[in-house]
Amino acid sequence: MLDKAEGIVLRTISYGESNVIVTLFTREAGKIAVMAKGAKKPKSRLASITQPFMYGMFLYYKGSGMSTLSQGDPVNSFKLLRADINKTAYASYFVEMVDKLTEEKERNPYLFELLLQLLQYLNEEMDEEVLMRIFETKMTAVAGIKPELDHCASCQNKEGEFSFSVKEAGFLCRQCAHIDEKIIPISQQTVRLLRLFFYMDIARLGTVSLKQETKDQLKTVLETYYDEYSGLHLKSKRFLSQLEKWKL
C-alpha cells in the first residue's frame, strides 16, 4: 500500500553499504521510520531528500515490516540553516528533542507545525536563543512536565510578584517563596515571557529582542527545570553548551 505524508527528517541511520533508515516526523502519521534503499549512493534520487531537517512530501510503501521510501519531493531544504554551524546546532536540538519525546505513529499536527515553524524561523535569521526558549517552554507539555504558570503553585494566588520554584514546579508568590530555599529569583518580565511562550501561537511570532539578563533568567529556569524533571540527555544540547563556551 502506497502512502503519502508531509514530513520533516529527524535523523538517518546507515543500514548496510548503501541504505539508510530515515526517521520522519509527519503531519499525517506522527513519527515513522522508512527504509531508503540506495540513498547513500551519490546519484541516488533519495540522497538529498533524506538529509536531516529536510521538509518535503514523501511517498512510501507500507508493509508488515518497516515501510520503504519510494520517493520524496523537497519543499524546503533550509539552506541558510545548513550553512551556519550555530543554526544547525539549534535545529539539531529541536529535532532530537521531538524524536526523544514522541512515540512511533502518534499523530500530533500541533507539534509538527511547531517544529516546522521553528526551522523556518531559524532559516530567517531570527534570534536562535529566543526560539530555543519558546520551544523548551512549549515542549514541557509534550514531555508531561508542564510547570504551573497561571498562578502560585502553592496558594493559587494570581496577583503580585512571582519567583520560580523547581521544587514546587512553577511560580511562587512572595508569601509562599519561603517554602523553597532554592527558589530562583526572576523579573516580572521573565514571568510574563514564560506564560507568553507557553500559550502563544508560534505562527504569530514577530521580532523579539530581549536583554541578555532576561535571556539568562529564562535559561536558568528552563535548564534547571528540565534537568530535574525530564530525564533527557541530548547530544545536541551538549554540543550547544560547547558552542556557548567557545563564543565566550
mmCIF file of N, CA, C and O in Angstrom, residues 35-133:
data_model
loop_
_atom_site.group_PDB
_atom_site.id
_atom_site.type_symbol
_atom_site.label_atom_id
_atom_site.label_comp_id
_atom_site.label_asym_id
_atom_site.label_seq_id
_atom_site.Cartn_x
_atom_site.Cartn_y
_atom_site.Cartn_z
ATOM 1 N N MET A 35 12.699 2.799 5.233
ATOM 2 C CA MET A 35 13.956 2.379 4.633
ATOM 3 C C MET A 35 14.131 3.090 3.291
ATOM 4 O O MET A 35 13.255 3.014 2.431
ATOM 5 N N ALA A 36 15.251 3.784 3.154
ATOM 6 C CA ALA A 36 15.566 4.444 1.887
ATOM 7 C C ALA A 36 16.666 3.637 1.201
ATOM 8 O O ALA A 36 17.852 3.796 1.501
ATOM 9 N N LYS A 37 16.276 2.772 0.309
ATOM 10 C CA LYS A 37 17.221 1.875 -0.338
ATOM 11 C C LYS A 37 18.102 2.632 -1.338
ATOM 12 O O LYS A 37 17.596 3.375 -2.184
ATOM 13 N N GLY A 38 19.405 2.448 -1.201
ATOM 14 C CA GLY A 38 20.355 3.073 -2.110
ATOM 15 C C GLY A 38 20.581 4.554 -1.868
ATOM 16 O O GLY A 38 21.245 5.221 -2.665
ATOM 17 N N ALA A 39 20.069 5.097 -0.767
ATOM 18 C CA ALA A 39 20.146 6.541 -0.538
ATOM 19 C C ALA A 39 21.574 7.050 -0.326
ATOM 20 O O ALA A 39 21.841 8.241 -0.488
ATOM 21 N N LYS A 40 22.506 6.146 0.037
ATOM 22 C CA LYS A 40 23.898 6.561 0.255
ATOM 23 C C LYS A 40 24.689 6.648 -1.052
ATOM 24 O O LYS A 40 25.806 7.158 -1.070
ATOM 25 N N LYS A 41 24.123 6.146 -2.128
ATOM 26 C CA LYS A 41 24.796 6.241 -3.423
ATOM 27 C C LYS A 41 24.738 7.687 -3.919
ATOM 28 O O LYS A 41 23.679 8.330 -3.843
ATOM 29 N N PRO A 42 25.849 8.213 -4.425
ATOM 30 C CA PRO A 42 25.927 9.630 -4.842
ATOM 31 C C PRO A 42 24.836 10.058 -5.826
ATOM 32 O O PRO A 42 24.341 11.176 -5.764
ATOM 33 N N LYS A 43 24.453 9.174 -6.716
ATOM 34 C CA LYS A 43 23.479 9.534 -7.744
ATOM 35 C C LYS A 43 22.053 9.119 -7.385
ATOM 36 O O LYS A 43 21.141 9.234 -8.218
ATOM 37 N N SER A 44 21.838 8.677 -6.156
ATOM 38 C CA SER A 44 20.504 8.249 -5.757
ATOM 39 C C SER A 44 19.536 9.424 -5.727
ATOM 40 O O SER A 44 19.861 10.513 -5.234
ATOM 41 N N ARG A 45 18.335 9.194 -6.220
ATOM 42 C CA ARG A 45 17.305 10.240 -6.188
ATOM 43 C C ARG A 45 16.776 10.470 -4.770
ATOM 44 O O ARG A 45 16.052 11.424 -4.518
ATOM 45 N N LEU A 46 17.167 9.570 -3.833
ATOM 46 C CA LEU A 46 16.732 9.728 -2.445
ATOM 47 C C LEU A 46 17.809 10.380 -1.570
ATOM 48 O O LEU A 46 17.571 10.638 -0.393
ATOM 49 N N ALA A 47 18.987 10.633 -2.127
ATOM 50 C CA ALA A 47 20.115 11.128 -1.332
ATOM 51 C C ALA A 47 19.823 12.478 -0.676
ATOM 52 O O ALA A 47 20.075 12.681 0.517
ATOM 53 N N SER A 48 19.282 13.424 -1.438
ATOM 54 C CA SER A 48 19.071 14.771 -0.900
ATOM 55 C C SER A 48 17.850 14.854 0.009
ATOM 56 O O SER A 48 17.871 15.523 1.042
ATOM 57 N N ILE A 49 16.792 14.151 -0.341
ATOM 58 C CA ILE A 49 15.538 14.253 0.409
ATOM 59 C C ILE A 49 15.639 13.600 1.776
ATOM 60 O O ILE A 49 14.822 13.853 2.671
ATOM 61 N N THR A 50 16.650 12.761 1.998
ATOM 62 C CA THR A 50 16.781 12.066 3.283
ATOM 63 C C THR A 50 17.806 12.723 4.204
ATOM 64 O O THR A 50 18.203 12.127 5.215
ATOM 65 N N GLN A 51 18.214 13.937 3.897
ATOM 66 C CA GLN A 51 19.134 14.662 4.771
ATOM 67 C C GLN A 51 18.383 15.231 5.982
ATOM 68 O O GLN A 51 17.205 15.609 5.877
ATOM 69 N N PRO A 52 19.029 15.310 7.150
ATOM 70 C CA PRO A 52 18.368 15.879 8.338
ATOM 71 C C PRO A 52 17.807 17.276 8.080
ATOM 72 O O PRO A 52 18.395 18.068 7.343
ATOM 73 N N PHE A 53 16.659 17.554 8.668
ATOM 74 C CA PHE A 53 15.914 18.813 8.601
ATOM 75 C C PHE A 53 15.134 18.984 7.285
ATOM 76 O O PHE A 53 14.369 19.939 7.151
ATOM 77 N N MET A 54 15.347 18.095 6.318
ATOM 78 C CA MET A 54 14.658 18.260 5.042
ATOM 79 C C MET A 54 13.145 18.188 5.249
ATOM 80 O O MET A 54 12.632 17.295 5.921
ATOM 81 N N TYR A 55 12.454 19.156 4.662
ATOM 82 C CA TYR A 55 10.993 19.201 4.730
ATOM 83 C C TYR A 55 10.447 18.946 3.338
ATOM 84 O O TYR A 55 10.854 19.607 2.372
ATOM 85 N N GLY A 56 9.561 17.961 3.229
ATOM 86 C CA GLY A 56 9.037 17.658 1.915
ATOM 87 C C GLY A 56 7.835 16.731 1.961
ATOM 88 O O GLY A 56 7.272 16.452 3.022
ATOM 89 N N MET A 57 7.455 16.268 0.792
ATOM 90 C CA MET A 57 6.368 15.303 0.657
ATOM 91 C C MET A 57 6.991 13.947 0.343
ATOM 92 O O MET A 57 7.848 13.836 -0.534
ATOM 93 N N PHE A 58 6.566 12.927 1.082
ATOM 94 C CA PHE A 58 7.185 11.614 0.986
ATOM 95 C C PHE A 58 6.154 10.565 0.581
ATOM 96 O O PHE A 58 5.047 10.535 1.120
ATOM 97 N N LEU A 59 6.547 9.700 -0.361
ATOM 98 C CA LEU A 59 5.742 8.543 -0.746
ATOM 99 C C LEU A 59 6.441 7.292 -0.236
ATOM 100 O O LEU A 59 7.652 7.124 -0.458
ATOM 101 N N TYR A 60 5.709 6.423 0.457
ATOM 102 C CA TYR A 60 6.335 5.234 0.995
ATOM 103 C C TYR A 60 5.359 4.056 0.963
ATOM 104 O O TYR A 60 4.141 4.234 1.033
ATOM 105 N N TYR A 61 5.943 2.865 0.844
ATOM 106 C CA TYR A 61 5.153 1.638 0.815
ATOM 107 C C TYR A 61 5.037 1.085 2.233
ATOM 108 O O TYR A 61 6.041 0.853 2.908
ATOM 109 N N LYS A 62 3.812 0.870 2.674
ATOM 110 C CA LYS A 62 3.569 0.266 3.974
ATOM 111 C C LYS A 62 3.401 -1.236 3.816
ATOM 112 O O LYS A 62 2.634 -1.704 2.977
ATOM 113 N N GLY A 63 4.170 -1.970 4.633
ATOM 114 C CA GLY A 63 4.036 -3.414 4.612
ATOM 115 C C GLY A 63 3.895 -3.939 6.024
ATOM 116 O O GLY A 63 3.598 -3.194 6.962
ATOM 117 N N SER A 64 4.117 -5.220 6.196
ATOM 118 C CA SER A 64 4.015 -5.810 7.527
ATOM 119 C C SER A 64 5.205 -5.427 8.398
ATOM 120 O O SER A 64 5.112 -5.400 9.620
ATOM 121 N N GLY A 65 6.342 -5.120 7.745
ATOM 122 C CA GLY A 65 7.530 -4.700 8.488
ATOM 123 C C GLY A 65 7.752 -3.207 8.329
ATOM 124 O O GLY A 65 6.810 -2.419 8.335
ATOM 125 N N MET A 66 9.026 -2.805 8.182
ATOM 126 C CA MET A 66 9.347 -1.390 8.015
ATOM 127 C C MET A 66 8.891 -0.892 6.643
ATOM 128 O O MET A 66 9.013 -1.597 5.633
ATOM 129 N N SER A 67 8.371 0.310 6.614
ATOM 130 C CA SER A 67 7.953 0.908 5.353
ATOM 131 C C SER A 67 9.171 1.224 4.490
ATOM 132 O O SER A 67 10.285 1.412 4.990
ATOM 133 N N THR A 68 8.957 1.303 3.187
ATOM 134 C CA THR A 68 10.037 1.588 2.238
ATOM 135 C C THR A 68 9.752 2.893 1.518
ATOM 136 O O THR A 68 8.664 3.071 0.947
ATOM 137 N N LEU A 69 10.717 3.804 1.559
ATOM 138 C CA LEU A 69 10.551 5.100 0.905
ATOM 139 C C LEU A 69 10.630 4.934 -0.606
ATOM 140 O O LEU A 69 11.586 4.361 -1.133
ATOM 141 N N SER A 70 9.618 5.427 -1.292
ATOM 142 C CA SER A 70 9.566 5.326 -2.744
ATOM 143 C C SER A 70 10.147 6.579 -3.400
ATOM 144 O O SER A 70 11.003 6.495 -4.278
ATOM 145 N N GLN A 71 9.700 7.744 -2.947
ATOM 146 C CA GLN A 71 10.229 8.991 -3.476
ATOM 147 C C GLN A 71 9.919 10.128 -2.516
ATOM 148 O O GLN A 71 9.095 9.997 -1.609
ATOM 149 N N GLY A 72 10.622 11.235 -2.720
ATOM 150 C CA GLY A 72 10.380 12.417 -1.900
ATOM 151 C C GLY A 72 10.559 13.673 -2.718
ATOM 152 O O GLY A 72 11.472 13.755 -3.557
ATOM 153 N N ASP A 73 9.685 14.616 -2.515
ATOM 154 C CA ASP A 73 9.775 15.898 -3.207
ATOM 155 C C ASP A 73 10.048 16.988 -2.180
ATOM 156 O O ASP A 73 9.210 17.251 -1.308
ATOM 157 N N PRO A 74 11.221 17.634 -2.245
ATOM 158 C CA PRO A 74 11.560 18.665 -1.254
ATOM 159 C C PRO A 74 10.666 19.888 -1.369
ATOM 160 O O PRO A 74 10.330 20.329 -2.467
ATOM 161 N N VAL A 75 10.274 20.414 -0.217
ATOM 162 C CA VAL A 75 9.533 21.668 -0.153
ATOM 163 C C VAL A 75 10.457 22.783 0.325
ATOM 164 O O VAL A 75 10.459 23.882 -0.205
ATOM 165 N N ASN A 76 11.274 22.472 1.334
ATOM 166 C CA ASN A 76 12.237 23.445 1.850
ATOM 167 C C ASN A 76 13.432 22.683 2.416
ATOM 168 O O ASN A 76 13.276 21.842 3.291
ATOM 169 N N SER A 77 14.620 23.001 1.933
ATOM 170 C CA SER A 77 15.841 22.353 2.428
ATOM 171 C C SER A 77 16.539 23.189 3.491
ATOM 172 O O SER A 77 17.545 22.763 4.047
ATOM 173 N N PHE A 78 16.026 24.408 3.755
ATOM 174 C CA PHE A 78 16.588 25.302 4.779
ATOM 175 C C PHE A 78 18.089 25.515 4.559
ATOM 176 O O PHE A 78 18.922 25.221 5.409
ATOM 177 N N LYS A 79 18.436 26.061 3.393
ATOM 178 C CA LYS A 79 19.835 26.222 3.001
ATOM 179 C C LYS A 79 20.625 27.122 3.943
ATOM 180 O O LYS A 79 21.775 26.841 4.269
ATOM 181 N N LEU A 80 20.020 28.224 4.371
ATOM 182 C CA LEU A 80 20.719 29.145 5.264
ATOM 183 C C LEU A 80 21.031 28.470 6.585
ATOM 184 O O LEU A 80 22.126 28.607 7.138
ATOM 185 N N LEU A 81 20.088 27.725 7.081
ATOM 186 C CA LEU A 81 20.254 26.993 8.338
ATOM 187 C C LEU A 81 21.416 26.004 8.231
ATOM 188 O O LEU A 81 22.255 25.890 9.139
ATOM 189 N N ARG A 82 21.485 25.301 7.104
ATOM 190 C CA ARG A 82 22.507 24.280 6.921
ATOM 191 C C ARG A 82 23.906 24.867 6.778
ATOM 192 O O ARG A 82 24.905 24.204 7.085
ATOM 193 N N ALA A 83 23.986 26.095 6.303
ATOM 194 C CA ALA A 83 25.286 26.724 6.044
ATOM 195 C C ALA A 83 25.897 27.351 7.298
ATOM 196 O O ALA A 83 27.039 27.806 7.271
ATOM 197 N N ASP A 84 25.155 27.391 8.379
ATOM 198 C CA ASP A 84 25.593 28.050 9.613
ATOM 199 C C ASP A 84 25.654 27.011 10.731
ATOM 200 O O ASP A 84 24.631 26.461 11.122
ATOM 201 N N ILE A 85 26.855 26.743 11.247
ATOM 202 C CA ILE A 85 27.010 25.698 12.263
ATOM 203 C C ILE A 85 26.204 26.005 13.522
ATOM 204 O O ILE A 85 25.684 25.106 14.189
ATOM 205 N N ASN A 86 26.061 27.292 13.841
ATOM 206 C CA ASN A 86 25.295 27.684 15.026
ATOM 207 C C ASN A 86 23.815 27.337 14.839
ATOM 208 O O ASN A 86 23.185 26.724 15.712
ATOM 209 N N LYS A 87 23.257 27.702 13.691
ATOM 210 C CA LYS A 87 21.857 27.397 13.411
ATOM 211 C C LYS A 87 21.620 25.894 13.298
ATOM 212 O O LYS A 87 20.598 25.376 13.747
ATOM 213 N N THR A 88 22.583 25.199 12.690
ATOM 214 C CA THR A 88 22.482 23.744 12.579
ATOM 215 C C THR A 88 22.426 23.095 13.951
ATOM 216 O O THR A 88 21.681 22.135 14.176
ATOM 217 N N ALA A 89 23.194 23.639 14.894
ATOM 218 C CA ALA A 89 23.205 23.092 16.258
ATOM 219 C C ALA A 89 21.840 23.262 16.927
ATOM 220 O O ALA A 89 21.354 22.338 17.596
ATOM 221 N N TYR A 90 21.214 24.422 16.757
ATOM 222 C CA TYR A 90 19.888 24.644 17.336
ATOM 223 C C TYR A 90 18.847 23.745 16.670
ATOM 224 O O TYR A 90 17.989 23.161 17.349
ATOM 225 N N ALA A 91 18.920 23.620 15.347
ATOM 226 C CA ALA A 91 17.979 22.759 14.639
ATOM 227 C C ALA A 91 18.129 21.304 15.093
ATOM 228 O O ALA A 91 17.137 20.588 15.256
ATOM 229 N N SER A 92 19.366 20.883 15.322
ATOM 230 C CA SER A 92 19.620 19.519 15.803
ATOM 231 C C SER A 92 18.981 19.299 17.162
ATOM 232 O O SER A 92 18.441 18.224 17.449
ATOM 233 N N TYR A 93 19.032 20.326 18.003
ATOM 234 C CA TYR A 93 18.412 20.246 19.326
ATOM 235 C C TYR A 93 16.894 20.098 19.206
ATOM 236 O O TYR A 93 16.276 19.262 19.875
ATOM 237 N N PHE A 94 16.293 20.880 18.325
ATOM 238 C CA PHE A 94 14.843 20.823 18.144
ATOM 239 C C PHE A 94 14.407 19.424 17.680
ATOM 240 O O PHE A 94 13.474 18.834 18.241
ATOM 241 N N VAL A 95 15.072 18.904 16.653
ATOM 242 C CA VAL A 95 14.623 17.622 16.098
ATOM 243 C C VAL A 95 14.940 16.465 17.045
ATOM 244 O O VAL A 95 14.162 15.501 17.134
ATOM 245 N N GLU A 96 16.061 16.563 17.779
ATOM 246 C CA GLU A 96 16.380 15.476 18.708
ATOM 247 C C GLU A 96 15.382 15.427 19.859
ATOM 248 O O GLU A 96 14.961 14.345 20.284
ATOM 249 N N MET A 97 14.974 16.591 20.355
ATOM 250 C CA MET A 97 14.012 16.580 21.449
ATOM 251 C C MET A 97 12.655 16.041 20.973
ATOM 252 O O MET A 97 12.014 15.260 21.684
ATOM 253 N N VAL A 98 12.235 16.452 19.789
ATOM 254 C CA VAL A 98 10.986 15.916 19.241
ATOM 255 C C VAL A 98 11.089 14.402 19.092
ATOM 256 O O VAL A 98 10.164 13.658 19.439
ATOM 257 N N ASP A 99 12.224 13.922 18.610
ATOM 258 C CA ASP A 99 12.429 12.493 18.441
ATOM 259 C C ASP A 99 12.351 11.754 19.778
ATOM 260 O O ASP A 99 11.701 10.715 19.897
ATOM 261 N N LYS A 100 13.001 12.299 20.798
ATOM 262 C CA LYS A 100 13.056 11.630 22.098
ATOM 263 C C LYS A 100 11.713 11.649 22.826
ATOM 264 O O LYS A 100 11.415 10.749 23.604
ATOM 265 N N LEU A 101 10.897 12.679 22.591
ATOM 266 C CA LEU A 101 9.672 12.847 23.363
ATOM 267 C C LEU A 101 8.406 12.372 22.652
ATOM 268 O O LEU A 101 7.299 12.553 23.164
ATOM 269 N N THR A 102 8.563 11.765 21.490
ATOM 270 C CA THR A 102 7.388 11.277 20.765
ATOM 271 C C THR A 102 7.489 9.776 20.550
ATOM 272 O O THR A 102 8.577 9.220 20.422
ATOM 273 N N GLU A 103 6.339 9.136 20.513
ATOM 274 C CA GLU A 103 6.266 7.703 20.251
ATOM 275 C C GLU A 103 5.965 7.473 18.773
ATOM 276 O O GLU A 103 5.470 8.356 18.064
ATOM 277 N N GLU A 104 6.273 6.281 18.316
ATOM 278 C CA GLU A 104 6.002 5.927 16.914
ATOM 279 C C GLU A 104 4.504 6.035 16.605
ATOM 280 O O GLU A 104 3.673 5.609 17.398
ATOM 281 N N LYS A 105 4.206 6.627 15.475
ATOM 282 C CA LYS A 105 2.869 6.652 14.886
ATOM 283 C C LYS A 105 1.817 7.325 15.769
ATOM 284 O O LYS A 105 0.629 7.008 15.670
ATOM 285 N N GLU A 106 2.254 8.251 16.618
ATOM 286 C CA GLU A 106 1.301 9.061 17.384
ATOM 287 C C GLU A 106 1.151 10.412 16.687
ATOM 288 O O GLU A 106 2.059 11.237 16.707
ATOM 289 N N ARG A 107 0.013 10.619 16.098
ATOM 290 C CA ARG A 107 -0.225 11.827 15.300
ATOM 291 C C ARG A 107 -0.287 13.059 16.204
ATOM 292 O O ARG A 107 -0.973 13.055 17.222
ATOM 293 N N ASN A 108 0.436 14.115 15.823
ATOM 294 C CA ASN A 108 0.439 15.356 16.597
ATOM 295 C C ASN A 108 0.663 16.537 15.645
ATOM 296 O O ASN A 108 1.774 17.067 15.546
ATOM 297 N N PRO A 109 -0.394 16.960 14.931
ATOM 298 C CA PRO A 109 -0.253 18.055 13.960
ATOM 299 C C PRO A 109 0.250 19.347 14.599
ATOM 300 O O PRO A 109 0.974 20.113 13.950
ATOM 301 N N TYR A 110 -0.122 19.607 15.857
ATOM 302 C CA TYR A 110 0.336 20.819 16.537
ATOM 303 C C TYR A 110 1.855 20.813 16.680
ATOM 304 O O TYR A 110 2.522 21.817 16.384
ATOM 305 N N LEU A 111 2.414 19.701 17.106
ATOM 306 C CA LEU A 111 3.860 19.608 17.286
ATOM 307 C C LEU A 111 4.579 19.660 15.945
ATOM 308 O O LEU A 111 5.656 20.254 15.832
ATOM 309 N N PHE A 112 3.981 19.049 14.931
ATOM 310 C CA PHE A 112 4.563 19.125 13.594
ATOM 311 C C PHE A 112 4.665 20.579 13.145
ATOM 312 O O PHE A 112 5.703 21.022 12.645
ATOM 313 N N GLU A 113 3.600 21.329 13.335
ATOM 314 C CA GLU A 113 3.578 22.737 12.920
ATOM 315 C C GLU A 113 4.580 23.558 13.724
ATOM 316 O O GLU A 113 5.242 24.460 13.196
ATOM 317 N N LEU A 114 4.708 23.257 15.016
ATOM 318 C CA LEU A 114 5.671 23.953 15.865
ATOM 319 C C LEU A 114 7.093 23.737 15.356
ATOM 320 O O LEU A 114 7.864 24.692 15.193
ATOM 321 N N LEU A 115 7.455 22.486 15.092
ATOM 322 C CA LEU A 115 8.804 22.185 14.620
ATOM 323 C C LEU A 115 9.067 22.828 13.264
ATOM 324 O O LEU A 115 10.127 23.434 13.052
ATOM 325 N N LEU A 116 8.115 22.717 12.363
ATOM 326 C CA LEU A 116 8.278 23.302 11.029
ATOM 327 C C LEU A 116 8.465 24.807 11.111
ATOM 328 O O LEU A 116 9.363 25.380 10.473
ATOM 329 N N GLN A 117 7.652 25.476 11.924
ATOM 330 C CA GLN A 117 7.738 26.926 12.043
ATOM 331 C C GLN A 117 9.071 27.354 12.650
ATOM 332 O O GLN A 117 9.678 28.341 12.219
ATOM 333 N N LEU A 118 9.553 26.612 13.640
ATOM 334 C CA LEU A 118 10.836 26.947 14.265
ATOM 335 C C LEU A 118 11.994 26.802 13.281
ATOM 336 O O LEU A 118 12.909 27.635 13.257
ATOM 337 N N LEU A 119 11.976 25.768 12.455
ATOM 338 C CA LEU A 119 13.012 25.606 11.438
ATOM 339 C C LEU A 119 12.958 26.740 10.420
ATOM 340 O O LEU A 119 14.000 27.259 9.980
ATOM 341 N N GLN A 120 11.760 27.166 10.069
ATOM 342 C CA GLN A 120 11.620 28.285 9.138
ATOM 343 C C GLN A 120 12.147 29.581 9.754
ATOM 344 O O GLN A 120 12.843 30.360 9.089
ATOM 345 N N TYR A 121 11.861 29.803 11.030
ATOM 346 C CA TYR A 121 12.372 31.000 11.708
ATOM 347 C C TYR A 121 13.899 30.973 11.813
ATOM 348 O O TYR A 121 14.566 31.996 11.648
ATOM 349 N N LEU A 122 14.459 29.797 12.113
ATOM 350 C CA LEU A 122 15.923 29.666 12.153
ATOM 351 C C LEU A 122 16.524 30.018 10.803
ATOM 352 O O LEU A 122 17.608 30.602 10.728
ATOM 353 N N ASN A 123 15.816 29.671 9.759
ATOM 354 C CA ASN A 123 16.285 29.927 8.391
ATOM 355 C C ASN A 123 16.115 31.386 7.985
ATOM 356 O O ASN A 123 16.590 31.793 6.930
ATOM 357 N N GLU A 124 15.452 32.175 8.840
ATOM 358 C CA GLU A 124 15.160 33.573 8.518
ATOM 359 C C GLU A 124 15.894 34.550 9.426
ATOM 360 O O GLU A 124 15.479 35.694 9.601
ATOM 361 N N GLU A 125 16.964 34.096 10.063
ATOM 362 C CA GLU A 125 17.818 34.963 10.882
ATOM 363 C C GLU A 125 17.160 35.454 12.169
ATOM 364 O O GLU A 125 17.551 36.487 12.718
ATOM 365 N N MET A 126 16.179 34.749 12.689
ATOM 366 C CA MET A 126 15.607 35.146 13.971
ATOM 367 C C MET A 126 16.519 34.687 15.105
ATOM 368 O O MET A 126 17.347 33.789 14.932
ATOM 369 N N ASP A 127 16.372 35.309 16.270
ATOM 370 C CA ASP A 127 17.236 35.037 17.420
ATOM 371 C C ASP A 127 17.113 33.578 17.841
ATOM 372 O O ASP A 127 16.071 33.141 18.326
ATOM 373 N N GLU A 128 18.211 32.828 17.685
ATOM 374 C CA GLU A 128 18.175 31.392 17.964
ATOM 375 C C GLU A 128 17.872 31.092 19.425
ATOM 376 O O GLU A 128 17.148 30.148 19.741
ATOM 377 N N GLU A 129 18.423 31.902 20.329
ATOM 378 C CA GLU A 129 18.228 31.631 21.751
ATOM 379 C C GLU A 129 16.780 31.852 22.163
ATOM 380 O O GLU A 129 16.227 31.093 22.968
ATOM 381 N N VAL A 130 16.150 32.882 21.616
ATOM 382 C CA VAL A 130 14.737 33.133 21.907
ATOM 383 C C VAL A 130 13.888 31.974 21.388
ATOM 384 O O VAL A 130 12.983 31.488 22.083
ATOM 385 N N LEU A 131 14.171 31.513 20.172
ATOM 386 C CA LEU A 131 13.430 30.382 19.609
ATOM 387 C C LEU A 131 13.594 29.139 20.472
ATOM 388 O O LEU A 131 12.642 28.383 20.685
ATOM 389 N N MET A 132 14.795 28.940 20.997
ATOM 390 C CA MET A 132 15.063 27.793 21.850
ATOM 391 C C MET A 132 14.229 27.837 23.123
ATOM 392 O O MET A 132 13.664 26.824 23.548
ATOM 393 N N ARG A 133 14.135 29.011 23.741
ATOM 394 C CA ARG A 133 13.366 29.123 24.988
ATOM 395 C C ARG A 133 11.862 28.970 24.743
ATOM 396 O O ARG A 133 11.146 28.396 25.582
#
